mmCIF file of C-alpha atoms in Angstrom:
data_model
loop_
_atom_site.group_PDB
_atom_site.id
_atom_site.type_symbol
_atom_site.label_atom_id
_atom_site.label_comp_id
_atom_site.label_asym_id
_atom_site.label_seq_id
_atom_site.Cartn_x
_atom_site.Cartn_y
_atom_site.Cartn_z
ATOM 1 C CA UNK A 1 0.000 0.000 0.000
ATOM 2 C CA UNK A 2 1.400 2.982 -0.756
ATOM 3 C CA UNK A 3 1.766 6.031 1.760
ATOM 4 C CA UNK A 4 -0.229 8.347 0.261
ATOM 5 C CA UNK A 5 -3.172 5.836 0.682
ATOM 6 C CA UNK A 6 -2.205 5.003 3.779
ATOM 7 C CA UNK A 7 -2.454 8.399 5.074
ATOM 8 C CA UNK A 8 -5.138 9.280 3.188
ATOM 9 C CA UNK A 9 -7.223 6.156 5.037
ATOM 10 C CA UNK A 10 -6.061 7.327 8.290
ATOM 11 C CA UNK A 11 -7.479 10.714 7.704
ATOM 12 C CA UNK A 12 -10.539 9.394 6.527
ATOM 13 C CA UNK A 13 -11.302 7.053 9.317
ATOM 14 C CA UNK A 14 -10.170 9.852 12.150
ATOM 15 C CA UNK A 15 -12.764 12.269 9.620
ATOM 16 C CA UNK A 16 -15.740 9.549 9.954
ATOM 17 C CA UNK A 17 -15.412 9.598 13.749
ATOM 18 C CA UNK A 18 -15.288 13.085 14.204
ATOM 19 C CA UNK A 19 -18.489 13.569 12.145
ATOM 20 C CA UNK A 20 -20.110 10.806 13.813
ATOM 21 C CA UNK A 21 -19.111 12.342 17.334
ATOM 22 C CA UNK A 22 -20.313 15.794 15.692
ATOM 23 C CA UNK A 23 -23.868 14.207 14.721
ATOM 24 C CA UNK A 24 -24.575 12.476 17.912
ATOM 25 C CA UNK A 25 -23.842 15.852 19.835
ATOM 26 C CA UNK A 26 -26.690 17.618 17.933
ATOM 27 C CA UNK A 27 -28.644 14.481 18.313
ATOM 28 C CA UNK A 28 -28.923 14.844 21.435
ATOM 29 C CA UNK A 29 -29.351 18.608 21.547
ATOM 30 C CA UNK A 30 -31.925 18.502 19.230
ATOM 31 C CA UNK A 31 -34.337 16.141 21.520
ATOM 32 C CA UNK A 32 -33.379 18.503 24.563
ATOM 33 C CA UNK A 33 -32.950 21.716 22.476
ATOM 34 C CA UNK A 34 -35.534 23.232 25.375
ATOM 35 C CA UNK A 35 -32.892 22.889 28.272
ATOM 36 C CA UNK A 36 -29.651 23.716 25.534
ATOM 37 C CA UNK A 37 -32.002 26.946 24.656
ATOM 38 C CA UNK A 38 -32.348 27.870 28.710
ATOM 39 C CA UNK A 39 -28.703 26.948 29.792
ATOM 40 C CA UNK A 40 -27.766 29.409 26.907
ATOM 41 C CA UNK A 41 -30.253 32.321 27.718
ATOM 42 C CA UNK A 42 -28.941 31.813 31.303
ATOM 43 C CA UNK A 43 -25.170 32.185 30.045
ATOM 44 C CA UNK A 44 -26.186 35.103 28.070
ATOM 45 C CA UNK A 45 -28.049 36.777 30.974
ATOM 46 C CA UNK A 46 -24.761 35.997 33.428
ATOM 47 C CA UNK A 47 -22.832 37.976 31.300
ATOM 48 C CA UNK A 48 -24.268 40.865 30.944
ATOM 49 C CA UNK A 49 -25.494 41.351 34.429
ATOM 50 C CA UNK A 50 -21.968 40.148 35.475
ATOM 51 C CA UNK A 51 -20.532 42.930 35.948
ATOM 52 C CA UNK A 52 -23.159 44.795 37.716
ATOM 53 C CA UNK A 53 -23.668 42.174 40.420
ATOM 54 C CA UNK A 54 -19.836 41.675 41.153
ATOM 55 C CA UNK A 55 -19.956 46.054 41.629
ATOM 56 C CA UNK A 56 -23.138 45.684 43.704
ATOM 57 C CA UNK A 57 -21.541 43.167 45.782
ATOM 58 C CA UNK A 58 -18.533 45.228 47.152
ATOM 59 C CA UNK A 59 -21.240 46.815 49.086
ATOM 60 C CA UNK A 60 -23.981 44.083 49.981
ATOM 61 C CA UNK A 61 -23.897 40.296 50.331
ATOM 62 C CA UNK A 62 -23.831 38.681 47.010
ATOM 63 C CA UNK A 63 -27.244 36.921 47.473
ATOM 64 C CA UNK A 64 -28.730 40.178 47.733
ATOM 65 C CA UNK A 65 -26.424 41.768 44.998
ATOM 66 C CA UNK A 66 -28.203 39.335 42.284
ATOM 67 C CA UNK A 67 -31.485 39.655 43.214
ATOM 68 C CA UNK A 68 -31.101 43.209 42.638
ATOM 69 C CA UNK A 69 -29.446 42.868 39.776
ATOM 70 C CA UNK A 70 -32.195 40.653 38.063
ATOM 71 C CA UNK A 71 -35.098 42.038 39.566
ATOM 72 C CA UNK A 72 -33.651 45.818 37.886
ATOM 73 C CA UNK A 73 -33.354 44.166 34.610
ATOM 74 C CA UNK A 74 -36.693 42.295 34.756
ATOM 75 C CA UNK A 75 -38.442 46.065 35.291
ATOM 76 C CA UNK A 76 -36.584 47.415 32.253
ATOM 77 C CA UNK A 77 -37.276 44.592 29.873
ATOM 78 C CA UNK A 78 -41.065 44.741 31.198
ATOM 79 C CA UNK A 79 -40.732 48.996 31.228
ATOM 80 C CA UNK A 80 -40.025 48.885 27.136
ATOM 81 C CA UNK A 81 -42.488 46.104 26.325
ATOM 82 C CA UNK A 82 -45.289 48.322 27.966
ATOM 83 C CA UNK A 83 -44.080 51.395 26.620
ATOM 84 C CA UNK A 84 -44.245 49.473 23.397
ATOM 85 C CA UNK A 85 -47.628 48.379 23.919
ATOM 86 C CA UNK A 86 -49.009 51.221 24.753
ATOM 87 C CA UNK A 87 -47.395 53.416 21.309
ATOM 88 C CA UNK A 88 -48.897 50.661 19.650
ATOM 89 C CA UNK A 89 -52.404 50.512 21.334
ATOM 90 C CA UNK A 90 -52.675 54.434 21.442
ATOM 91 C CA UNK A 91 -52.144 54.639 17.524
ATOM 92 C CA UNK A 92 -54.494 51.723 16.519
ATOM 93 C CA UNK A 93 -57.004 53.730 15.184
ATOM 94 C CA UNK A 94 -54.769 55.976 12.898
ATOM 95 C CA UNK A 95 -53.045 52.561 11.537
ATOM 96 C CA UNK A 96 -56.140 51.105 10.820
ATOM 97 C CA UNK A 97 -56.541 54.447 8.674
ATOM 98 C CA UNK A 98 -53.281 54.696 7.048
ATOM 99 C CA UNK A 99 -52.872 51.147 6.380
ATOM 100 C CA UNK A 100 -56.432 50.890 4.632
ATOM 101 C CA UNK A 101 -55.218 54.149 2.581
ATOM 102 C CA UNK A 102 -51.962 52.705 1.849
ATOM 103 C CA UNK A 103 -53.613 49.149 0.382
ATOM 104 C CA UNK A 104 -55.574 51.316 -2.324
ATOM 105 C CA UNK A 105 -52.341 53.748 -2.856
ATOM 106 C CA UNK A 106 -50.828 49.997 -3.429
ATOM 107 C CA UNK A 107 -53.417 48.886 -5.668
ATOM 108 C CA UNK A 108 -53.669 51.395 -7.714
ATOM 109 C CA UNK A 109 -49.663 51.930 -8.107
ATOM 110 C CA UNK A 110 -50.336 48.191 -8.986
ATOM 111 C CA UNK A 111 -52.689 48.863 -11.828
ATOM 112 C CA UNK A 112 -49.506 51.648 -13.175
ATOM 113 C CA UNK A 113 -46.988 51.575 -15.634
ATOM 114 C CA UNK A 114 -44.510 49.453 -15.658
ATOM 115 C CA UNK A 115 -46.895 46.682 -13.727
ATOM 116 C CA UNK A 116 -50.462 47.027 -15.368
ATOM 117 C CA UNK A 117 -51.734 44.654 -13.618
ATOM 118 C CA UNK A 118 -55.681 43.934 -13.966
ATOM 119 C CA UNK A 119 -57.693 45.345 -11.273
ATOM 120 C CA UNK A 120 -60.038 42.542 -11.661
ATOM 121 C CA UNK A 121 -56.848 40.109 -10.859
ATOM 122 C CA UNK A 122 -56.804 41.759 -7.674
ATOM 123 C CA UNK A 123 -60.045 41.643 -6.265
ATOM 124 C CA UNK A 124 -60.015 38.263 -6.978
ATOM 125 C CA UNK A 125 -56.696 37.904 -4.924
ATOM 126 C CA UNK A 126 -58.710 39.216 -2.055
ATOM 127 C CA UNK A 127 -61.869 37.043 -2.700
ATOM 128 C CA UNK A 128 -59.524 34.387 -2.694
ATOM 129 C CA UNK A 129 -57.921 35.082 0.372
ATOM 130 C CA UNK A 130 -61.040 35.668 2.182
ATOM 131 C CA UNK A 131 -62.221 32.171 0.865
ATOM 132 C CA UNK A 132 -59.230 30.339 1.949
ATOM 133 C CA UNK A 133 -59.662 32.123 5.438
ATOM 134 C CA UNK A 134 -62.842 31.098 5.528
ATOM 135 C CA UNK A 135 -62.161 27.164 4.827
ATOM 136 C CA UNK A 136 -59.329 26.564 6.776
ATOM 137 C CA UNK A 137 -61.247 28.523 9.924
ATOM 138 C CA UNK A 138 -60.514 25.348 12.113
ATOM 139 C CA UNK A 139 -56.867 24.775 10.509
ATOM 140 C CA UNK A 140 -56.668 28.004 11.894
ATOM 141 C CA UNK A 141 -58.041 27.532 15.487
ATOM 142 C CA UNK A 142 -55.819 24.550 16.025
ATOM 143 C CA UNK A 143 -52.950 26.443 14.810
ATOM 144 C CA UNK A 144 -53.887 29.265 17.332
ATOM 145 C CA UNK A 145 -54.379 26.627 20.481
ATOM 146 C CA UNK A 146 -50.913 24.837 19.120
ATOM 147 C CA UNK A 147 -49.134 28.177 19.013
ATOM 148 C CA UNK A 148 -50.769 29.146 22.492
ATOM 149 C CA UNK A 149 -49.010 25.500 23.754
ATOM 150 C CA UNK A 150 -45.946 26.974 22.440
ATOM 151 C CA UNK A 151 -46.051 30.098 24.437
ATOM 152 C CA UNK A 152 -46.121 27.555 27.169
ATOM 153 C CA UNK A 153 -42.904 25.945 26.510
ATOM 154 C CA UNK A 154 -41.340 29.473 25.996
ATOM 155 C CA UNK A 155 -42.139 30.715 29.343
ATOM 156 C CA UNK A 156 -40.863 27.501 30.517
ATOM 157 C CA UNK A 157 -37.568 27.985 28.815
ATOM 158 C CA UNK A 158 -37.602 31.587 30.012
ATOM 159 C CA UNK A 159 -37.916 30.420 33.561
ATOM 160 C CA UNK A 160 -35.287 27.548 33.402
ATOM 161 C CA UNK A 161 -32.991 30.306 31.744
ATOM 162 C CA UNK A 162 -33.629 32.706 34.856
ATOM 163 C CA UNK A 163 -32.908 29.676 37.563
ATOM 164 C CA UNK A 164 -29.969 29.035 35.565
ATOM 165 C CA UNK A 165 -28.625 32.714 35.482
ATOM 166 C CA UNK A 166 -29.041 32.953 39.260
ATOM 167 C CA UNK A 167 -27.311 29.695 40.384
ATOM 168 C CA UNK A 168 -24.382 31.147 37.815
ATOM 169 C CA UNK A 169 -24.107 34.113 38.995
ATOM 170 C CA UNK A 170 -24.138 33.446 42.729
ATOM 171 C CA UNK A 171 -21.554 30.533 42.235
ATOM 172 C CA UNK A 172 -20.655 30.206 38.874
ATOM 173 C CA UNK A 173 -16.735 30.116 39.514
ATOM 174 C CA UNK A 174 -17.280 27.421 42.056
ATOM 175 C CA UNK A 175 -19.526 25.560 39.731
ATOM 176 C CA UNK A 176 -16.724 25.326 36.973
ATOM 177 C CA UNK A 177 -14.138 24.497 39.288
ATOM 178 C CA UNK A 178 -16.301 21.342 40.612
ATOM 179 C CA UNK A 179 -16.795 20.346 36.965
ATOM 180 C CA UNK A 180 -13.078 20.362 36.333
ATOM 181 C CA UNK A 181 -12.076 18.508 39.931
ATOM 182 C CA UNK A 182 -14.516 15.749 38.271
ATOM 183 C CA UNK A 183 -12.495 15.220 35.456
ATOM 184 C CA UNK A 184 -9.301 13.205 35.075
ATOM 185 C CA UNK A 185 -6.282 14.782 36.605
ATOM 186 C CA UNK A 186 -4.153 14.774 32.833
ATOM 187 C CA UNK A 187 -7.129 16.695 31.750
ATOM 188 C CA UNK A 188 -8.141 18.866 34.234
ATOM 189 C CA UNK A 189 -5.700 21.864 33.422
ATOM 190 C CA UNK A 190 -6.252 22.098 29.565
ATOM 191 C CA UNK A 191 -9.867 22.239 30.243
ATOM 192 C CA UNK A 192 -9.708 24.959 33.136
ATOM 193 C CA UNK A 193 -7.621 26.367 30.078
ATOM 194 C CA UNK A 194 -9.873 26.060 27.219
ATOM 195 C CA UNK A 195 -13.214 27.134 29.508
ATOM 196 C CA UNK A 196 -11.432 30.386 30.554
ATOM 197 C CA UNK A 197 -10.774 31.224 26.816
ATOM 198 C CA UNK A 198 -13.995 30.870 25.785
ATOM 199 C CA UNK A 199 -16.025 32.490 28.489
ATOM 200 C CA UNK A 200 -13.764 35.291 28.002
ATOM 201 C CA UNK A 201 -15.229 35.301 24.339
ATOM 202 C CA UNK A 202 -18.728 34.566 24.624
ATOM 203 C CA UNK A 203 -18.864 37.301 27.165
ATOM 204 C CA UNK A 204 -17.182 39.902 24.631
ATOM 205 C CA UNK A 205 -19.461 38.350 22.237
ATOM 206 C CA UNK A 206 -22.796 39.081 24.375
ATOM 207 C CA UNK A 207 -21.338 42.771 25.282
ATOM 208 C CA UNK A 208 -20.625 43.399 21.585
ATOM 209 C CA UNK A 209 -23.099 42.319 20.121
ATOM 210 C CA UNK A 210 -25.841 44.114 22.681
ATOM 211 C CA UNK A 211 -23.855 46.974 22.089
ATOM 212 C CA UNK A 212 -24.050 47.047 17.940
ATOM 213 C CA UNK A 213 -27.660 46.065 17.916
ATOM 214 C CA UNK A 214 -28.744 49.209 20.648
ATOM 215 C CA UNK A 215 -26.659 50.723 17.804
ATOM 216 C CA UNK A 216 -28.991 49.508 14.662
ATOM 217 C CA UNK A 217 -31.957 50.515 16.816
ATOM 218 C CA UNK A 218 -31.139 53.863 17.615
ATOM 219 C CA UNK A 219 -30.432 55.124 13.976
ATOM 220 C CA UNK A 220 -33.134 52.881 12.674
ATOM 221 C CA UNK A 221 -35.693 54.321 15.230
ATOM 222 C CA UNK A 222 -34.673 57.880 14.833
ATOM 223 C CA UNK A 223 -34.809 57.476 10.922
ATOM 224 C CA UNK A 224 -38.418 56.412 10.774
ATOM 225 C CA UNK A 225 -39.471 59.043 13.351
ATOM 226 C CA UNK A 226 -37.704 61.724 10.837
ATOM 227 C CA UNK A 227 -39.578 60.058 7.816
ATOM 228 C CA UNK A 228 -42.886 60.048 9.611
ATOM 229 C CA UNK A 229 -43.339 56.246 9.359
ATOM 230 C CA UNK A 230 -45.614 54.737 11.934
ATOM 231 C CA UNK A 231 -44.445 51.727 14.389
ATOM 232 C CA UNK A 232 -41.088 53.145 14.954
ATOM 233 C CA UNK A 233 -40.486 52.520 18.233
ATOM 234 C CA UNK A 234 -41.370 48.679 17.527
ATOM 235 C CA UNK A 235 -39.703 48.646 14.339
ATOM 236 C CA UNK A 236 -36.755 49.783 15.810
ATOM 237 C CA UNK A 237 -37.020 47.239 18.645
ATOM 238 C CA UNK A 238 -37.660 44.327 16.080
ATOM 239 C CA UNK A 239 -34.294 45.680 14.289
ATOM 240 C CA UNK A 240 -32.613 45.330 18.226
ATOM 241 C CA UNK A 241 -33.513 42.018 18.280
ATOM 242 C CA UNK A 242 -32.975 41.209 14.779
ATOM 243 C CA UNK A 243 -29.432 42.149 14.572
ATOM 244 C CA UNK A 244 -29.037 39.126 17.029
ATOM 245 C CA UNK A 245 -28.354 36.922 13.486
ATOM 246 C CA UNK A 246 -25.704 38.277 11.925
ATOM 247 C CA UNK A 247 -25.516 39.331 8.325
ATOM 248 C CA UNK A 248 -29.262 38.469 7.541
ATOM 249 C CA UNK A 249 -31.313 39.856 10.852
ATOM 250 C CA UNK A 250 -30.616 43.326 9.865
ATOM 251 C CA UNK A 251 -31.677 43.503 6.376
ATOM 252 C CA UNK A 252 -34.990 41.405 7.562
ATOM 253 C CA UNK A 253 -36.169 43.862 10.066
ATOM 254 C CA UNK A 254 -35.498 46.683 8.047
ATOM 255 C CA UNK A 255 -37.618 45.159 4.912
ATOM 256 C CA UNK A 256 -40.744 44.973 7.418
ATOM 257 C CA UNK A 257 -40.094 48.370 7.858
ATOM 258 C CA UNK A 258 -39.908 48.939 3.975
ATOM 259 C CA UNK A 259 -43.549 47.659 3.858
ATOM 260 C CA UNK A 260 -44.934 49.439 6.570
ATOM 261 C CA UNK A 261 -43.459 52.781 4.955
ATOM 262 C CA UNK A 262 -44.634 51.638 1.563
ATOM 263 C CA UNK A 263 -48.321 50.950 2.885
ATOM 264 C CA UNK A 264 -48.521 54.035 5.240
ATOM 265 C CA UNK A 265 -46.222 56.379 3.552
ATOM 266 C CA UNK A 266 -45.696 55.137 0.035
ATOM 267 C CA UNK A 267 -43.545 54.362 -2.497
ATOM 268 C CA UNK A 268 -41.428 57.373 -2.384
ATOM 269 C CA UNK A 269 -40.821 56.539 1.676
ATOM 270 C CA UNK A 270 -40.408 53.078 1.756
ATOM 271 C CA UNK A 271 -37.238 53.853 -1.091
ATOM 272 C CA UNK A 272 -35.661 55.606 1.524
ATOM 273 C CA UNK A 273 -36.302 52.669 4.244
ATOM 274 C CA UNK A 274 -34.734 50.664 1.326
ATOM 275 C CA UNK A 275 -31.626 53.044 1.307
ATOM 276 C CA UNK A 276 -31.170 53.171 4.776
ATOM 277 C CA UNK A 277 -30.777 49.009 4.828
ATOM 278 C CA UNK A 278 -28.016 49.774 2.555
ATOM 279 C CA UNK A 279 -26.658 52.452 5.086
ATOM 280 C CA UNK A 280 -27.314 50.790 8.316
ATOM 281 C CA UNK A 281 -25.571 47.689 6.553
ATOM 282 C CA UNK A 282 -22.200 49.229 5.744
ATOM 283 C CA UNK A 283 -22.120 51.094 9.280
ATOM 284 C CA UNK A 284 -22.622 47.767 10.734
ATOM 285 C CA UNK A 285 -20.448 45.980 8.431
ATOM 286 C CA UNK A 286 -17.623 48.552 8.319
ATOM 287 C CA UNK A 287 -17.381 50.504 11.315
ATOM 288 C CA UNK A 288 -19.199 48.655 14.466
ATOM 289 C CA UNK A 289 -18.322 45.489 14.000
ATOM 290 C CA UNK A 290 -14.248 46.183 13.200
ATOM 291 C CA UNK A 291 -14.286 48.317 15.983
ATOM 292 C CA UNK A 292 -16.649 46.592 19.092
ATOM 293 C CA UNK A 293 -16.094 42.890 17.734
ATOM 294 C CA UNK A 294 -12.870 42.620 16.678
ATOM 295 C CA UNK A 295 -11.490 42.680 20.384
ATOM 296 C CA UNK A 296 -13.747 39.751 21.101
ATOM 297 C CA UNK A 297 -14.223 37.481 18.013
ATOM 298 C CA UNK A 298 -11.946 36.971 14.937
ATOM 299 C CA UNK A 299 -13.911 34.890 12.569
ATOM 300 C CA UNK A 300 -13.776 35.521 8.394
ATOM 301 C CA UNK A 301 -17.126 36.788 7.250
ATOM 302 C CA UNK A 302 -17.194 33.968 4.964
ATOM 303 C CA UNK A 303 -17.183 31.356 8.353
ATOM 304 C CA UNK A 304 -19.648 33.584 9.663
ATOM 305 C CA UNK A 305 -22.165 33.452 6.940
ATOM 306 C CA UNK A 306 -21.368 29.259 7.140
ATOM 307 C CA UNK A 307 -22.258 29.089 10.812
ATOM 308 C CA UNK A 308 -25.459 31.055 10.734
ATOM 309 C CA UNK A 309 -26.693 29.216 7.329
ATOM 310 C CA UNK A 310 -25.663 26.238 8.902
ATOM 311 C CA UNK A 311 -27.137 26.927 12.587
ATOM 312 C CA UNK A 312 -30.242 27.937 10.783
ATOM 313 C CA UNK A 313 -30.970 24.571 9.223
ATOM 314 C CA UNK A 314 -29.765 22.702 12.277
ATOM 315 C CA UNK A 315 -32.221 24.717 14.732
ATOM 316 C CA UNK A 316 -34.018 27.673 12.810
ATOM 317 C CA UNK A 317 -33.823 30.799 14.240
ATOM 318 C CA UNK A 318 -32.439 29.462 17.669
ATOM 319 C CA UNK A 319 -29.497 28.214 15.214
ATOM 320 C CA UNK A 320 -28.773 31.118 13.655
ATOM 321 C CA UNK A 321 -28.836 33.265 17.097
ATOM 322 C CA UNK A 322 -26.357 30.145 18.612
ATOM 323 C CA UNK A 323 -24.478 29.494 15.649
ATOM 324 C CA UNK A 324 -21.785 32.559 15.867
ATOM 325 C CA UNK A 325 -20.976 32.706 19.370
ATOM 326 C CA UNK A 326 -20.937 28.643 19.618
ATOM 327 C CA UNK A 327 -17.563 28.909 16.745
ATOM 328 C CA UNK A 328 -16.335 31.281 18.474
ATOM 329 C CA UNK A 329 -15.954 29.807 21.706
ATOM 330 C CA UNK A 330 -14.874 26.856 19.950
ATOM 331 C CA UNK A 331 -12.316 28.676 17.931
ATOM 332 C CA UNK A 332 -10.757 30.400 20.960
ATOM 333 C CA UNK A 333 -10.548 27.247 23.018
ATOM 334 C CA UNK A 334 -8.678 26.083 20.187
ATOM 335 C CA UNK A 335 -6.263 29.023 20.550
ATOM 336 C CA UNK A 336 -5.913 28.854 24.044
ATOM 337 C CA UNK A 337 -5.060 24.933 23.975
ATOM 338 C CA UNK A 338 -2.644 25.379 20.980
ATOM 339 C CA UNK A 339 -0.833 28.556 23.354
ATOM 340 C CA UNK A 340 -1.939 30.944 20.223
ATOM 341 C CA UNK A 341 -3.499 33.987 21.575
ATOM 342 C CA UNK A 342 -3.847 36.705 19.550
ATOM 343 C CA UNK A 343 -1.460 39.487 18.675
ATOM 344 C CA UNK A 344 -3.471 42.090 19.965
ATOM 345 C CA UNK A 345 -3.804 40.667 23.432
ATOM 346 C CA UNK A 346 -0.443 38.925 23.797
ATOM 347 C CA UNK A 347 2.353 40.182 26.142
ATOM 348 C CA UNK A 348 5.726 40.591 24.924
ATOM 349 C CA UNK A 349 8.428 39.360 27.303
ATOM 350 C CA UNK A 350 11.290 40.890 28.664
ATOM 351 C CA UNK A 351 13.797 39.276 25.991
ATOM 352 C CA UNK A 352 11.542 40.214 23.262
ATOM 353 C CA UNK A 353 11.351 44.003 24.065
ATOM 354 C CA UNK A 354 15.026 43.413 24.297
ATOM 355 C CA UNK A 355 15.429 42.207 20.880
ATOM 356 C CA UNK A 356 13.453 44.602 19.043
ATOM 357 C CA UNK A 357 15.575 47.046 17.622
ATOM 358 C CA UNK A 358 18.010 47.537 15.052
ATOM 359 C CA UNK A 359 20.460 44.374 14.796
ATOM 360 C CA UNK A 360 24.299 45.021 16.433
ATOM 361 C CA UNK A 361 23.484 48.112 18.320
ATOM 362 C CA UNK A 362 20.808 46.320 21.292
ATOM 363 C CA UNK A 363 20.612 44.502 24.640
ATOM 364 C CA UNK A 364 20.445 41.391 23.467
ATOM 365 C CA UNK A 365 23.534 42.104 20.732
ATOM 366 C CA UNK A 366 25.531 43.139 23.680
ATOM 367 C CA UNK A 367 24.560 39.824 25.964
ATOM 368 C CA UNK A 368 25.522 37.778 23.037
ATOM 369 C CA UNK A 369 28.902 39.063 22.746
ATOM 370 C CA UNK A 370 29.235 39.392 25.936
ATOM 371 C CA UNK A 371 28.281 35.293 26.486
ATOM 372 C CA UNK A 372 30.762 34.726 23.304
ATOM 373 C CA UNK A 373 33.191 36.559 25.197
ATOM 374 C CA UNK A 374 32.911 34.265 27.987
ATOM 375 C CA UNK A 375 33.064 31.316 25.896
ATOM 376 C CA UNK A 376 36.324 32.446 24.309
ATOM 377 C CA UNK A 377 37.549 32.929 27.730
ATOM 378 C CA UNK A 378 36.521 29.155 29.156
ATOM 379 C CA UNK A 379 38.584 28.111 26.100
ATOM 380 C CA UNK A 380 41.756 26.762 26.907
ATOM 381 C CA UNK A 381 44.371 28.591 25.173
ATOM 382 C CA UNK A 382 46.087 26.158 22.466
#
């Protein structure tokens, strides 16, 4: 057999088990993706509130510097969602209006040069629709009681995920160190090693990426308020929570917004909207993420776009959300094991600030002559 064969089988068999290993991993996650869901909504919540508790408990016990901590960010979250609510509630009546308005602008911008399209085809588009409503009514009730069953089991994730958070950050340290003291003794330092690495990522991750999607929402929100659009306060906290998925989220909230400027505002409006996904996508793409994710994650855009396609066949939106900061606590435990850390964040040493310079004229010139000097001396003279 000739080595290239033989080396070629030993990659492939090392290859099969790897991908097998791979397959039963997400296997299993995917019959228990509920409790993989929580455990990472409760790492996501420890690291943002992190920081606050571990201030808050210089000056109180740490029990009490958590609950505060929580219970503060609980009355926020619920604070926006009832401030959205109620923009939405108080302008029901003027969208009922403006949308009904904007359908017949639609229409007849429809029935236009270059479309032409029949205005008979589209009252029988809404006849039809109105038809199909009609006959799937009960399709459409058990849908309704099978999507109320799901709210179920997302309040149930939502409260693992909060048990989760406190437990980690109350004791999350010890926790980690009593995982490690269970493993073997060979193995218990490279993990310690490879853990620390990647927590340190996933938590610049969470930061970052909270901090570039307050970002999106801010200029998105304050751009539909300037163009008159309606919804912007809850378009512009669909765009915070769509910029969670990299590459894609963005441009998804934004085209919502496109068609509730082209049905309120018109055509004219929602080409703007259309522009400013353009915009927002080179700020995001060019400036925010070079500068606030660099520090924290160092992945090609073309892996990126891989991991959240990928993620988002695996597990949907809860994929494509996981996807990104899952490689990238992979990648840097890789790093960390392999002793690469990154050029921004590693130290020189003492010899190496000694070496740069020009050659023959620095420290470490001198110490080798002086050591060859020495040398020459322990030489016995011939």
């Amino acid at each position: 057999m000739s080595p290239a064969l033989r080396a070629a089988a030993a990659y492939s068999w090392r290859v099969l088990v790897v991908g097998a290993l791979v397959y039963a991993v997400f296997s299993i996650l995917g019959r228990f993706h509920e409790i993989a869901v929580a455990v990472f909504l409760g790492l996501v919540v420890t690291a943002m509130l992190r920081p606050m508790t571990d201030l808050l408990a210089r000056r109180m016990p740490r029990a009490i510097a958590v609950a505060v901590s929580l219970l503060g960010s609980i009355v926020v979250l619920l604070g926006v969602l009832a401030f959205v609510g109620e923009t939405v509630a108080g302008e029901r009546a003027v969208l009922q209006e403006e949308f009904g308005a904007g359908i017949g602008r639609i229409e007849h911008w429809l029935e236009q040069p270059p479309f032409r399209l029949n205005p008979e085809a589209l009252t029988d588009l809404q006849s039809r629709i109105g038809q199909f409503l009609s006959s799937h009514r009960s399709t459409l009730i058990s849908t309704a009681l099978s999507g109320a069953g799901r709210l179920v089991q997302v309040l149930t994730v939502l409260a693992l995920a909060l048990f989760c958070s406190i437990f980690f950050l109350q004791s999350g340290d010890r926790q980690w160190k009593w995982f490690c003291s269970q493993l073997p003794a060979g193995a218990r330092d490279r993990v310690a090693l490879a853990g620390r690495a990647g927590w340190r990522t996933f938590t610049g991750y969470t930061h970052g990426i909270v901090l570039v999607a307050a970002t999106n929402a801010i200029l998105v929100g304050v751009a539909l308020f300037a163009l008159g659009v309606p919804l912007a306060v809850p378009l512009a906290l669909l765009e915070f929570f769509a910029a969670f998925i990299p590459l894609i989220g963005s441009p998804i909230a934004l085209a919502v917004a496109a068609v509730v400027a082209l049905a309120s505002e018109g055509p004219v409006i929602a080409a703007v909207v259309v522009a400013l996904i353009v915009i927002i996508g080179q700020i995001e793409g060019h400036l925010l993420h070079p500068l606030v994710m660099s520090w924290a994650v160092r992945l090609h855009p073309v892996v990126v776009a891989l991991s959240v396609v990928g993620g988002a066949i695996a597990a949907g939106v809860v994929g494509a959300v996981v996807a990104v900061p899952l490689v990238s606590v992979l990648w840097a435990a890789r790093q960390a094991l392999r002793g690469e850390q990154p050029k921004a964040q590693q130290p020189r040493t003492r010899m190496q600030r000694k070496k740069k310079g020009p050659a023959g004229d620095g420290p470490a010139d001198e110490a080798g002559n002086a050591s060859g000097m020495s040398k020459a001396r322990a030489t016995p003279e011939g």
